[in-house]
Coordinates of C-alpha atoms in Angstrom, one line a residue:
X1 CA 14.1 -5.7 23.9
X2 CA 14.4 -7.6 20.7
X3 CA 16.3 -5.9 17.9
X4 CA 13.6 -4.0 16.1
X5 CA 15.5 -4.3 12.9
X6 CA 14.0 -7.7 12.4
X7 CA 10.7 -5.9 12.0
X8 CA 12.0 -3.3 9.6
X9 CA 13.7 -5.1 6.8
X10 CA 11.8 -3.6 3.8
X11 CA 12.8 -2.0 0.6
X12 CA 11.2 0.4 -1.8
X13 CA 11.3 -2.1 -4.7
X14 CA 8.2 -1.1 -6.6
X15 CA 8.8 -2.8 -9.9
X16 CA 7.6 -0.6 -12.7
X17 CA 5.3 -1.8 -15.4
X18 CA 1.6 -1.9 -16.0
X19 CA 0.5 -5.5 -16.4
X20 CA -2.9 -5.0 -18.0
X21 CA -4.8 -7.0 -20.5
X22 CA -7.9 -6.9 -22.6
X23 CA -10.8 -6.5 -20.2
X24 CA -8.9 -5.5 -17.1
X25 CA -9.6 -2.4 -15.1
X26 CA -6.6 -1.4 -13.1
X27 CA -6.0 1.8 -11.0
X28 CA -2.9 3.5 -12.3
X29 CA -1.6 7.0 -12.7
X30 CA -3.4 8.6 -15.6
X31 CA -5.1 11.8 -16.6
X32 CA -5.8 14.2 -13.8
X33 CA -5.6 13.1 -10.2
X34 CA -8.1 13.4 -7.3
X35 CA -6.6 12.4 -4.0
X36 CA -8.4 11.1 -1.0
X37 CA -5.5 12.4 1.0
X38 CA -2.7 14.9 0.1
X39 CA 0.8 13.6 0.1
X40 CA 2.8 14.9 3.1
X41 CA 6.0 16.7 3.6
X42 CA 9.2 15.2 5.1
X43 CA 12.3 16.6 6.9
X44 CA 15.3 14.3 7.4
X45 CA 16.8 15.4 10.7
X46 CA 20.4 14.3 11.0
X47 CA 22.7 14.0 13.9
X48 CA 26.2 15.5 13.2
X49 CA 27.5 15.2 16.7
X50 CA 31.0 14.0 17.4
X51 CA 29.9 10.5 18.5
X52 CA 28.9 9.7 14.9
X53 CA 32.7 9.2 14.2
X54 CA 32.5 6.0 16.2
X55 CA 32.6 2.6 14.6
X56 CA 29.3 0.8 14.2
X57 CA 28.8 -2.9 14.3
X58 CA 30.3 -4.4 11.1
X59 CA 33.4 -2.1 11.0
X60 CA 32.1 1.0 9.3
X61 CA 31.7 4.3 11.1
X62 CA 28.2 5.5 12.0
X63 CA 28.6 8.5 9.8
X64 CA 29.5 6.4 6.7
X65 CA 26.6 4.1 7.5
X66 CA 24.2 7.0 7.7
X67 CA 25.5 8.6 4.4
X68 CA 25.1 5.3 2.5
X69 CA 21.6 4.9 3.9
X70 CA 20.5 8.5 3.2
X71 CA 21.9 8.4 -0.4
X72 CA 19.8 5.3 -1.0
X73 CA 16.7 7.0 0.4
X74 CA 17.1 9.9 -2.1
X75 CA 17.1 7.5 -5.0
X76 CA 13.9 5.8 -3.9
X77 CA 11.7 8.8 -2.8
X78 CA 8.7 9.5 -5.0
X79 CA 9.2 12.1 -7.7
X80 CA 6.5 14.3 -6.3
X81 CA 7.8 14.2 -2.7
X82 CA 8.2 17.4 -0.7
X83 CA 11.5 16.8 1.2
X84 CA 14.0 18.9 3.2
X85 CA 17.1 18.2 5.3
X86 CA 18.2 19.7 8.6
X87 CA 21.3 18.8 10.6
X88 CA 22.3 19.5 14.2
X89 CA 25.7 19.5 16.0
X90 CA 27.5 20.3 12.8
X91 CA 29.3 23.6 13.4
X92 CA 30.1 24.1 17.2
X93 CA 32.4 21.5 18.7
X94 CA 32.0 21.8 22.5
X95 CA 29.0 22.3 24.7
X96 CA 30.6 25.2 26.5
X97 CA 31.2 27.1 23.2
X98 CA 28.8 29.9 22.3
X99 CA 25.9 28.6 20.2
X100 CA 26.5 24.9 20.8
X101 CA 22.9 24.3 22.0
X102 CA 21.5 26.3 19.0
X103 CA 23.7 24.5 16.5
X104 CA 21.1 23.4 13.9
X105 CA 20.8 24.3 10.2
X106 CA 18.3 23.8 7.4
X107 CA 20.6 22.7 4.6
X108 CA 17.9 21.7 2.1
X109 CA 14.6 23.6 2.3
X110 CA 11.4 21.7 2.2
X111 CA 10.1 21.7 -1.4
X112 CA 9.9 19.7 -4.6
X113 CA 12.3 16.8 -4.4
X114 CA 15.8 18.1 -5.1
X115 CA 17.9 14.9 -5.4
X116 CA 21.1 16.6 -6.3
X117 CA 20.8 19.1 -3.4
X118 CA 20.0 16.4 -0.9
X119 CA 22.8 14.1 -2.1
X120 CA 25.2 17.1 -1.8
X121 CA 24.0 17.8 1.7
X122 CA 24.5 14.2 2.7
X123 CA 28.0 14.0 1.3
X124 CA 29.0 17.1 3.3
X125 CA 27.5 15.8 6.5
X126 CA 30.3 15.4 9.0
X127 CA 30.4 14.5 12.7
X128 CA 31.5 17.4 14.9
X129 CA 29.7 18.9 17.9
X130 CA 26.9 18.4 20.5
X131 CA 23.4 16.9 20.4
X132 CA 20.8 19.7 20.6
X133 CA 17.8 17.6 19.5
X134 CA 15.2 19.8 21.2
X135 CA 16.0 23.0 19.2
X136 CA 16.6 20.9 16.1
X137 CA 13.0 19.5 16.4
X138 CA 11.7 23.1 16.7
X139 CA 13.6 24.0 13.6
X140 CA 12.3 21.0 11.6
X141 CA 8.7 21.8 12.5
X142 CA 9.2 25.4 11.2
X143 CA 10.8 23.9 8.0
X144 CA 7.6 21.9 7.4
X145 CA 5.3 24.8 7.7
X146 CA 1.9 25.1 9.3
X147 CA -0.3 23.0 7.1
X148 CA -0.7 19.4 5.8
X149 CA 0.6 16.1 7.0
X150 CA 4.2 16.5 8.1
X151 CA 6.8 14.0 9.2
X152 CA 10.2 14.4 10.8
X153 CA 12.6 11.4 10.6
X154 CA 15.3 11.8 13.3
X155 CA 18.5 9.8 12.9
X156 CA 20.7 9.9 16.0
X157 CA 23.2 7.8 17.9
X158 CA 23.1 9.5 21.2
X159 CA 21.5 11.1 24.2
X160 CA 20.4 14.8 24.0
X161 CA 23.0 17.1 25.5
X162 CA 21.2 20.4 25.5
X163 CA 18.0 22.0 26.7
X164 CA 15.1 22.2 25.8
X165 CA 14.1 18.6 26.5
X166 CA 13.3 17.1 23.1
X167 CA 10.7 14.8 24.5
X168 CA 8.7 17.8 25.8
X169 CA 9.3 19.7 22.5
X170 CA 7.8 16.7 20.6
X171 CA 4.8 16.6 23.0
X172 CA 4.2 20.3 22.8
X173 CA 4.2 20.2 19.0
X174 CA 1.6 17.4 19.0
X175 CA -0.5 19.1 21.7
X176 CA -0.6 22.3 19.6
X177 CA -2.8 20.5 17.1
X178 CA -0.1 20.3 14.5
X179 CA -0.5 17.4 12.2
X180 CA 3.1 16.3 12.8
X181 CA 4.7 12.9 13.4
X182 CA 8.2 12.3 14.6
X183 CA 9.8 8.9 13.8
X184 CA 13.2 8.2 15.4
X185 CA 16.0 5.8 14.3
X186 CA 18.5 5.1 17.0
X187 CA 21.8 3.8 15.7
X188 CA 23.8 1.6 18.1
X189 CA 22.2 3.1 21.2
X190 CA 21.2 1.6 24.5
X191 CA 20.4 2.7 28.1
X192 CA 19.6 6.3 28.7
X193 CA 20.2 7.3 25.1
X194 CA 17.7 4.8 23.8
X195 CA 15.1 5.7 26.4
X196 CA 15.5 9.4 25.5
X197 CA 15.1 8.7 21.8
X198 CA 12.1 6.4 22.3
X199 CA 10.5 9.1 24.4
X200 CA 10.8 11.5 21.5
X201 CA 9.0 9.1 19.2
X202 CA 6.3 8.3 21.7
X203 CA 5.6 12.0 22.4
X204 CA 5.8 12.8 18.7
X205 CA 3.1 10.3 17.8
X206 CA 5.6 8.2 15.8
X207 CA 7.8 5.1 16.1
X208 CA 11.2 4.4 17.5
X209 CA 13.5 1.9 15.8
X210 CA 16.7 0.7 17.3
X211 CA 19.1 -0.7 14.8
X212 CA 22.6 -2.1 15.1
X213 CA 23.7 -3.2 11.7
X214 CA 24.3 -0.8 8.8
X215 CA 22.2 -2.9 6.4
X216 CA 19.3 -3.0 8.9
X217 CA 19.5 0.8 9.1
X218 CA 19.1 1.1 5.4
X219 CA 16.0 -1.2 5.2
X220 CA 14.2 0.7 8.0
X221 CA 14.8 4.2 6.7
X222 CA 13.7 3.3 3.1
X223 CA 10.4 1.9 4.2
X224 CA 9.6 4.8 6.6
X225 CA 10.5 7.4 4.0
X226 CA 8.4 5.9 1.3
X227 CA 5.3 5.4 3.4
X228 CA 5.3 8.8 5.0
X229 CA 5.2 10.4 1.5
X230 CA 2.5 8.3 0.1
X231 CA -1.2 8.3 0.8
X232 CA -4.3 6.5 -0.6
X233 CA -5.3 8.3 -3.7
X234 CA -7.9 8.0 -6.5
X235 CA -6.9 8.8 -10.0
X236 CA -9.0 10.0 -13.0
X237 CA -10.8 12.8 -14.6
X238 CA -13.1 14.5 -12.1
X239 CA -16.8 14.3 -13.1
X240 CA -20.2 14.8 -11.4
X241 CA -22.6 11.9 -12.1
X242 CA -26.3 12.4 -12.2
X243 CA -28.4 12.0 -9.1
X244 CA -31.4 10.3 -10.8
X245 CA -32.0 7.8 -13.6
X246 CA -33.7 10.6 -15.6
X247 CA -30.5 12.7 -15.7
X248 CA -27.4 10.5 -15.9
X249 CA -24.0 11.7 -17.0
X250 CA -22.8 10.4 -20.4
X251 CA -19.3 9.0 -20.1
X252 CA -16.9 7.2 -22.5
X253 CA -14.6 4.3 -21.5
X254 CA -11.9 5.8 -19.2
X255 CA -11.0 6.6 -15.7
X256 CA -12.9 9.1 -13.5
X257 CA -13.3 10.3 -10.0
X258 CA -16.6 11.5 -8.4
X259 CA -18.0 12.0 -4.9
X260 CA -21.1 10.6 -3.2
X261 CA -23.9 12.9 -2.0
X262 CA -24.2 10.8 1.2
X263 CA -25.6 7.5 2.5
X264 CA -28.5 6.0 0.6
X265 CA -27.8 8.0 -2.5
X266 CA -26.5 7.0 -6.0
X267 CA -24.7 8.5 -8.9
X268 CA -25.8 7.6 -12.5
X269 CA -23.9 7.4 -15.7
X270 CA -24.7 6.3 -19.3
X271 CA -22.2 4.0 -21.1
X272 CA -22.4 3.2 -24.8
X273 CA -22.4 -0.6 -25.4
X274 CA -21.0 -1.6 -28.8
X275 CA -22.8 -4.4 -30.5
X276 CA -22.1 -7.8 -28.9
X277 CA -19.4 -6.3 -26.6
X278 CA -18.8 -6.7 -22.9
X279 CA -19.1 -3.8 -20.5
X280 CA -17.0 -3.6 -17.3
X281 CA -17.6 -0.9 -14.8
X282 CA -15.5 -0.9 -11.6
X283 CA -15.2 1.4 -8.6
X284 CA -12.7 2.0 -5.8
X285 CA -13.1 4.0 -2.6
X286 CA -11.7 4.3 0.9
X287 CA -14.5 5.9 3.1
X288 CA -13.6 7.4 6.5
X289 CA -13.9 5.0 9.4
X290 CA -17.0 5.2 11.6
X291 CA -17.3 2.5 14.2
X292 CA -21.1 2.9 14.4
X293 CA -21.7 2.0 10.8
X294 CA -20.6 -0.3 7.9
X295 CA -19.3 0.8 4.5
X296 CA -20.7 -0.5 1.2
X297 CA -19.8 0.2 -2.4
X298 CA -22.2 -1.0 -5.2
X299 CA -22.0 -0.9 -8.9
X300 CA -25.1 -1.9 -11.0
X301 CA -25.6 -2.0 -14.8
X302 CA -29.1 -1.5 -16.0
X303 CA -31.1 -1.0 -19.2
X304 CA -32.8 2.3 -19.4
X305 CA -36.1 0.6 -18.4
X306 CA -34.6 -0.8 -15.2
X307 CA -33.6 -4.4 -16.2
X308 CA -30.5 -5.5 -14.3
X309 CA -27.6 -6.5 -16.5
X310 CA -24.8 -6.7 -13.9
X311 CA -24.2 -6.1 -10.2
X312 CA -21.4 -6.2 -7.7
X313 CA -20.8 -4.9 -4.2
X314 CA -18.2 -4.8 -1.4
X315 CA -19.3 -4.5 2.2
X316 CA -17.0 -3.8 5.2
X317 CA -18.3 -4.0 8.7
X318 CA -15.4 -2.0 10.1
X319 CA -14.2 -4.8 12.3
X320 CA -10.6 -3.7 11.6
X321 CA -11.3 -0.2 13.0
X322 CA -9.8 1.5 10.0
X323 CA -10.8 3.2 6.8
X324 CA -11.1 0.0 4.7
X325 CA -10.5 0.0 1.0
X326 CA -13.6 -1.0 -1.0
X327 CA -13.4 -2.4 -4.6
X328 CA -16.1 -3.7 -6.9
X329 CA -16.5 -4.5 -10.5
X330 CA -19.8 -5.2 -12.4
X331 CA -19.8 -6.6 -15.9
X332 CA -22.2 -7.6 -18.6
X333 CA -21.5 -10.0 -21.5
X334 CA -23.8 -11.8 -23.9
X335 CA -22.2 -14.9 -22.5
X336 CA -23.2 -14.0 -18.9
X337 CA -25.7 -16.1 -17.0
X338 CA -28.4 -14.9 -14.5
X339 CA -29.0 -11.5 -16.2
X340 CA -31.9 -10.2 -18.3
X341 CA -29.9 -11.3 -21.3
X342 CA -32.1 -10.4 -24.2
X343 CA -33.0 -6.8 -23.2
X344 CA -29.4 -6.2 -22.1
X345 CA -28.0 -7.6 -25.4
X346 CA -30.4 -5.4 -27.4
X347 CA -29.5 -2.2 -25.5
X348 CA -27.2 0.2 -27.2
X349 CA -26.4 2.0 -23.9
X350 CA -26.4 0.8 -20.3
X351 CA -27.0 2.8 -17.2
X352 CA -24.3 2.5 -14.5
X353 CA -25.3 3.2 -10.9
X354 CA -22.7 3.7 -8.2
X355 CA -23.7 3.9 -4.6
X356 CA -21.3 4.4 -1.7
X357 CA -22.5 4.1 1.9
X358 CA -20.4 6.9 3.3
X359 CA -20.6 10.6 4.3
X360 CA -21.4 13.1 1.5
X361 CA -18.3 14.3 -0.3
X362 CA -16.5 10.9 0.0
X363 CA -14.5 10.3 -3.2
X364 CA -14.6 7.2 -5.4
X365 CA -12.8 6.2 -8.6
X366 CA -14.8 4.9 -11.6
X367 CA -13.3 2.8 -14.3
X368 CA -15.2 2.1 -17.5
X369 CA -14.2 -0.3 -20.3
X370 CA -15.6 -2.3 -23.1
X371 CA -14.2 -5.4 -24.8
X372 CA -15.2 -6.9 -28.1
X373 CA -16.7 -10.4 -28.7
X374 CA -14.4 -13.5 -28.8
X375 CA -14.0 -15.5 -32.0
X376 CA -14.2 -19.3 -31.6
X377 CA -15.1 -19.0 -28.0
X378 CA -16.4 -22.6 -27.7
X379 CA -12.9 -23.9 -28.5
X380 CA -11.5 -22.3 -25.3
X381 CA -11.3 -24.0 -21.9
X382 CA -14.7 -24.1 -20.1
X383 CA -15.4 -22.0 -17.1
X384 CA -13.8 -23.1 -13.8
X385 CA -16.4 -24.9 -11.7
X386 CA -17.0 -24.4 -8.0
X387 CA -15.8 -27.9 -7.4
X388 CA -12.6 -27.3 -9.3
X389 CA -12.0 -24.1 -7.3
X390 CA -12.5 -25.8 -4.0
X391 CA -10.2 -28.6 -5.1
X392 CA -7.4 -26.1 -6.0
X393 CA -7.6 -24.4 -2.6
X394 CA -4.8 -24.7 -0.1
X395 CA -2.3 -26.1 -2.5
X396 CA 1.3 -26.1 -1.0
X397 CA 3.5 -23.1 -1.7
X398 CA 6.9 -23.5 -3.2
X399 CA 9.8 -23.6 -0.8
X400 CA 10.6 -20.0 0.1
X401 CA 14.0 -18.6 -1.0
X402 CA 15.8 -15.7 0.6
X403 CA 13.2 -12.8 1.0
X404 CA 13.4 -9.8 -1.1
X405 CA 12.5 -6.6 0.8
X406 CA 9.5 -4.8 -0.6
X407 CA 7.4 -1.8 0.5
X408 CA 3.7 -2.4 0.1
X409 CA 1.7 0.4 -1.6
X410 CA -0.5 2.8 0.2
X411 CA -2.8 2.9 -2.9
X412 CA -3.3 0.9 -6.1
X413 CA -1.3 3.6 -7.9
X414 CA 1.9 2.7 -6.1
X415 CA 1.4 -1.0 -5.4
X416 CA 4.7 -2.8 -6.1
X417 CA 4.6 -5.7 -8.6
X418 CA 5.3 -9.0 -6.8
X419 CA 6.1 -12.0 -8.9
X420 CA 6.5 -15.6 -7.7
X421 CA 8.9 -15.6 -4.8
X422 CA 9.3 -14.5 -1.1
X423 CA 9.4 -11.0 0.2
X424 CA 9.8 -9.2 3.5
X425 CA 7.8 -6.1 4.7
X426 CA 6.4 -4.7 7.9
X427 CA 2.8 -4.0 8.9
X428 CA 1.7 -1.4 11.4
X429 CA -1.7 -0.7 13.2
X430 CA -4.2 0.9 10.9
X431 CA -2.2 0.1 7.7
X432 CA -3.5 -1.5 4.5
X433 CA -0.7 -2.5 2.2
X434 CA -1.4 -3.3 -1.5
X435 CA 0.6 -5.6 -3.8
X436 CA 0.1 -6.3 -7.5
X437 CA 0.4 -9.7 -9.1
X438 CA 0.5 -10.1 -12.9
X439 CA -1.7 -13.0 -13.9
X440 CA -2.0 -14.4 -17.5
X441 CA -4.5 -16.6 -19.2
X442 CA -4.7 -20.0 -17.6
X443 CA -2.9 -18.8 -14.4
X444 CA -4.0 -18.4 -10.8
X445 CA -2.6 -16.1 -8.2
X446 CA -2.1 -17.1 -4.5
X447 CA -0.4 -15.4 -1.6
X448 CA 0.7 -16.3 1.9
X449 CA 1.6 -13.7 4.6
X450 CA 3.2 -14.7 7.9
X451 CA 3.2 -12.1 10.6
X452 CA 6.3 -13.2 12.5
X453 CA 6.7 -13.0 16.3
X454 CA 7.9 -9.7 17.7
X455 CA 9.0 -8.9 21.2
X456 CA 8.0 -5.3 21.0
X457 CA 4.5 -6.1 19.6
X458 CA 4.0 -8.6 22.4
X459 CA 4.9 -6.0 24.9
X460 CA 2.4 -3.5 23.5
X461 CA -0.6 -5.8 23.0
X462 CA -3.0 -7.6 25.3
X463 CA -4.7 -10.8 24.4
X464 CA -6.0 -11.8 21.9
X465 CA -4.0 -9.2 20.1
X466 CA -4.8 -7.1 17.0
X467 CA -6.8 -8.1 14.0
X468 CA -5.1 -8.8 10.7
X469 CA -6.4 -10.0 7.4
X470 CA -5.4 -10.5 3.7
X471 CA -7.9 -10.2 0.9
X472 CA -7.6 -10.9 -2.9
X473 CA -8.9 -8.5 -5.6
X474 CA -9.5 -9.8 -9.1
X475 CA -8.5 -8.0 -12.4
X476 CA -12.0 -6.5 -12.7
X477 CA -11.5 -5.1 -9.1
X478 CA -14.1 -7.5 -7.7
X479 CA -13.2 -8.1 -4.0
X480 CA -13.0 -11.8 -3.3
X481 CA -12.6 -11.1 0.4
X482 CA -10.9 -13.7 2.6
X483 CA -10.4 -16.5 0.1
X484 CA -7.8 -18.6 1.7
X485 CA -8.1 -21.2 4.5
X486 CA -7.1 -18.4 6.9
X487 CA -7.7 -15.0 5.5
X488 CA -7.9 -13.3 8.9
X489 CA -6.8 -13.8 12.5
X490 CA -5.5 -12.0 15.6
X491 CA -1.8 -11.3 16.0
X492 CA -0.4 -10.7 19.5
X493 CA 3.3 -10.7 18.7
X494 CA 4.0 -13.8 20.7
X495 CA 3.8 -16.3 17.9
X496 CA 3.7 -16.2 14.1
X497 CA 0.3 -16.0 12.4
X498 CA -0.2 -17.0 8.8
X499 CA -2.8 -15.5 6.4
X500 CA -3.6 -16.8 2.9
X501 CA -5.5 -15.5 -0.1
X502 CA -6.3 -17.3 -3.4
X503 CA -7.5 -16.2 -6.8
X504 CA -9.2 -18.2 -9.6
X505 CA -7.6 -19.5 -12.8
X506 CA -8.2 -16.9 -15.5
X507 CA -10.3 -18.3 -18.4
X508 CA -12.3 -16.3 -20.9
X509 CA -15.3 -18.5 -20.5
X510 CA -15.4 -17.9 -16.7
X511 CA -17.9 -15.2 -17.6
X512 CA -20.4 -18.0 -18.1
X513 CA -20.2 -19.0 -14.4
X514 CA -22.9 -18.2 -11.8
X515 CA -20.2 -17.3 -9.3
X516 CA -19.1 -13.7 -9.2
X517 CA -15.7 -14.7 -7.9
X518 CA -15.2 -16.8 -11.1
X519 CA -16.7 -14.4 -13.6
X520 CA -14.4 -11.7 -12.3
X521 CA -11.5 -13.8 -13.5
X522 CA -12.6 -13.8 -17.2
X523 CA -9.7 -11.6 -18.4
X524 CA -6.0 -11.7 -17.8
X525 CA -4.4 -8.7 -16.0
X526 CA -3.3 -7.7 -12.5
X527 CA -4.7 -9.2 -9.4
X528 CA -4.1 -7.5 -6.0
X529 CA -3.7 -8.5 -2.5
X530 CA -4.5 -6.2 0.4
X531 CA -2.8 -6.9 3.7
X532 CA -4.5 -5.1 6.6
X533 CA -4.0 -4.6 10.3
X534 CA -6.7 -3.0 12.5
X535 CA -6.5 -0.4 15.2
X536 CA -5.5 -1.3 18.7
X537 CA -8.1 -1.7 21.5
X538 CA -8.3 -0.3 25.0
X539 CA -5.0 0.6 26.5
X540 CA -2.9 -1.3 24.0
X541 CA 0.0 0.5 22.5
X542 CA 0.8 1.1 18.8
X543 CA 4.6 1.5 18.9
X544 CA 5.5 -1.7 16.9
X545 CA 5.7 -3.0 13.4
X546 CA 4.9 -6.6 12.7
X547 CA 7.6 -8.3 10.6
X548 CA 5.9 -9.9 7.5
X549 CA 7.1 -12.7 5.3
X550 CA 5.1 -12.6 2.0
X551 CA 5.1 -15.6 -0.4
X552 CA 3.6 -15.2 -3.9
X553 CA 2.7 -18.1 -6.2
X554 CA 1.3 -18.0 -9.7
X555 CA 0.1 -21.4 -10.7
X556 CA -0.1 -22.8 -14.2
X557 CA 1.4 -22.0 -17.6
X558 CA -0.2 -19.5 -19.9
X559 CA -2.9 -21.1 -22.1
X560 CA -6.4 -20.4 -23.5
X561 CA -5.7 -16.9 -24.7
X562 CA -8.8 -15.8 -26.7
X563 CA -8.9 -14.1 -30.1
X564 CA -10.9 -10.9 -29.9
X565 CA -12.8 -9.5 -32.9
X566 CA -11.6 -6.0 -32.4
X567 CA -10.0 -3.8 -29.8
X568 CA -11.0 -3.0 -26.2
X569 CA -11.7 0.5 -25.0
X570 CA -10.9 1.9 -21.6
X571 CA -8.1 2.1 -19.1
X572 CA -6.6 -1.2 -20.2
X573 CA -6.5 -0.7 -23.9
X574 CA -3.2 -0.7 -25.8
X575 CA -1.2 -2.7 -23.2
X576 CA -2.0 -6.3 -23.9
X577 CA 1.3 -7.1 -25.6
X578 CA 3.2 -5.7 -22.6
X579 CA 1.1 -7.9 -20.3
X580 CA 1.6 -11.0 -22.4
X581 CA 5.4 -10.5 -22.3
X582 CA 5.4 -9.9 -18.6
X583 CA 3.3 -12.8 -17.7
X584 CA 5.4 -15.1 -19.9
X585 CA 8.5 -13.9 -18.0
X586 CA 6.6 -14.6 -14.7
X587 CA 5.8 -18.1 -15.8
X588 CA 9.4 -18.8 -16.9
X589 CA 10.8 -17.4 -13.7
X590 CA 8.5 -19.6 -11.6
X591 CA 9.4 -22.7 -13.6
X592 CA 13.2 -22.0 -13.6
X593 CA 13.5 -21.1 -9.9
X594 CA 10.8 -23.2 -8.2
X595 CA 8.8 -20.1 -7.4
X596 CA 11.5 -18.1 -5.7
X597 CA 12.9 -14.7 -6.8
X598 CA 16.7 -14.3 -6.9
X599 CA 18.0 -12.4 -3.9
X600 CA 18.4 -8.7 -4.3
X601 CA 21.1 -7.2 -2.1
X602 CA 20.0 -4.7 0.5
X603 CA 22.0 -1.6 1.1
X604 CA 22.0 0.7 4.0
X605 CA 19.7 3.1 2.1
X606 CA 16.9 0.4 2.0
X607 CA 16.7 0.6 5.8
X608 CA 16.5 4.4 5.7
X609 CA 13.5 4.3 3.5
X610 CA 11.9 1.7 5.7
X611 CA 11.9 4.0 8.7
X612 CA 10.5 7.0 6.9
X613 CA 7.7 4.9 5.4
X614 CA 6.1 4.3 8.8
X615 CA 6.1 7.9 9.8
X616 CA 2.3 8.3 10.1
X617 CA 1.4 4.9 11.4
X618 CA 2.4 4.6 15.0
X619 CA 2.2 6.6 18.1
X620 CA 1.5 5.8 21.7
X621 CA 2.7 3.1 24.0
X622 CA 0.8 1.3 26.7
X623 CA 1.7 2.5 30.1
X624 CA 4.2 0.1 31.6
X625 CA 5.0 -1.6 28.4
X626 CA 8.5 -3.0 28.0
X627 CA 10.8 -0.6 26.3

C-alpha cells in the first residue's frame, strides 16, 4: 500500500482576520449561535507500550515523535473543543503481571479544552507496558459519555497483546447505536500490526492512517483533530419570520438564524431601505440530504405591493449524495437593471422573502445589510461585460511554490483565509471544505484544486470513481456554481483530476450588469470556494482521503475604490479599513512572490491534527479491497 501520509499532509493554519468591505455579507462568529450540528467530543487514546521506546524513521524515538505531534495538536484545537486524554500500557510492564490487560487510565477527563492539563499529560507520557487496546477503547467510549457525536483518535505503534479483541470492541460499540467514530494512526507499523489497527478503524466507522515520518504524523493528526471537532454551523440572532406577506417580521441590518416550515413555504421580513441606498439580503443553509429530491434556497426582495426588486436562488440536485451547502444573495440598487426600478426606489421598506426547499425545521442563516450611494460613480470603471469575463477565463496560474498545509473549514465560520499561493489538504467522501479568499476592488479570485492520485483510493473505488467539484461564492454569497473550465469531475484515485473555479473582477458598477454573477461582485470583500466530494456508490469503500493540491490566484492590483456618501449598516460595517489593508498586503505578496506563499515549516503536531480532523468522514471498506 502507498504511504497514506501523502494523503494526509494538512495543517490547521486558519489565518485569523475578517476581510470584509462595504457591501459584503460574510458569515462569521457574531452574536448568538444556532448550529446545524453540535460540535462533538474527542478522546486522544495514546499507546504507552514499551515498543514506543523504539527509534522511528528519521532518528527520533516514537514516543518523542508522538509528544511533539500531540503538543502541536493542543495548540491548534478550537477553543470550544470538548477533549480528553486516555493512555494504555503506562503502569504495568509485563503481560504476566497482574492488571497488565486492564492497564488503561483516563488522565484528562473529557470537558472544556484544558490545554495546560493536556500538555502536562503528554509530557508525562512514557513507554512502559503492554498494548491492551480493547479495554482502552471501552474506557474511551465511557469517557465520551452516551450522547452527541464522539470521536476516538487512537495513536499506536503495535499489535494488540490482550483480550478483548479491539476490532470486535469497536464493532460492538458501533452496533450498539452509539454515534462514535474511531480513527487510527499507525506509527511505523506493518504486517499483522497494521492489519489489526486497520480493522479497528474499519469496525469503528473511521479511517486508518499509516505513517512513517514524524513530520507526516504531525500533519495527519492535526487535520483529523480539527475536523472532528468542527461542524457546519449557522450564526446569528435566532428569529421567527412571518409566514405571510401580511405579517412579516421587522428586522434591522444584522445576522440572524431562522427555520423553514417545510417545502413550498416562505418566511417574510421587512427591511428599512434608507433613501437611495442599496439593500443586500443573503442566506445560507445546508439542508439534509434526500436522494429523492433537490434542494433550493431563494431570496426575493419585493415592494409591499408585490413588485420584484431583487432575486437570487441556489439549486442543488443532490448529485453529490451529500448535504450540499446552499448560498444566495439578493440585492437592490438604484443602479440595478431589470428591476421595477421606480417603485423600488420610492419604497421606504422592502419585503424580503426566504424560501428553503427542505424539511420543516431546517435552519438557515439570514444576513441583512444596506450600503449608501456612491459619489461620482460615473468616474469609476464600467461594469465587467460578459465578453470580458469569458476572455478572462482559464488564464494560467502562477508556477506553484512549496505547498503550505491547510485544513479547509467545515463552515463559513471557520474557513481558513487562503491568499495567493499553493496549499495542501485532503478531501474525504461526503466532505465539503470551505476556504476564504480576500478580494479587493479591481481584483478577481481564482482557484485550482488537483486531487492527486492515491493507491488507497484506487483500491476502494470502482470506475468511474467518486464525484468531486469546486464552486465559487461571491462576496454577497451568490453561488456562481462551477465557474471554471472543469468545475466537476469523477476521481478514481488512479490519476490526478483538476478542478477550477473563477470569480469576477470586483467593480462598483458591476451592479449595473444584467448578469447575476457580475452584479454579485459589486463590492470588495471575501469570496469563498467550496471543495466537495460526494458519497460512494454501490459496494465502494470509503476508507481513503484524496490528497489535494490547492492553488489560489488573485488577479489585478487594487483600483476603482468608490467613495460612499455615508456608512454601511449590517454584518460588514466597521471593517472596511481592515479589509483594505489586508487586500493591499495580498496584492503585494502576489507581486513580490509570483503568486506563491513562503513555505511554512510543518511540525509533527500538524500531522496529529490532520488525523483527528477526519474522524467522522470515513468508515467502511469494500470487501476484498487492498489493504
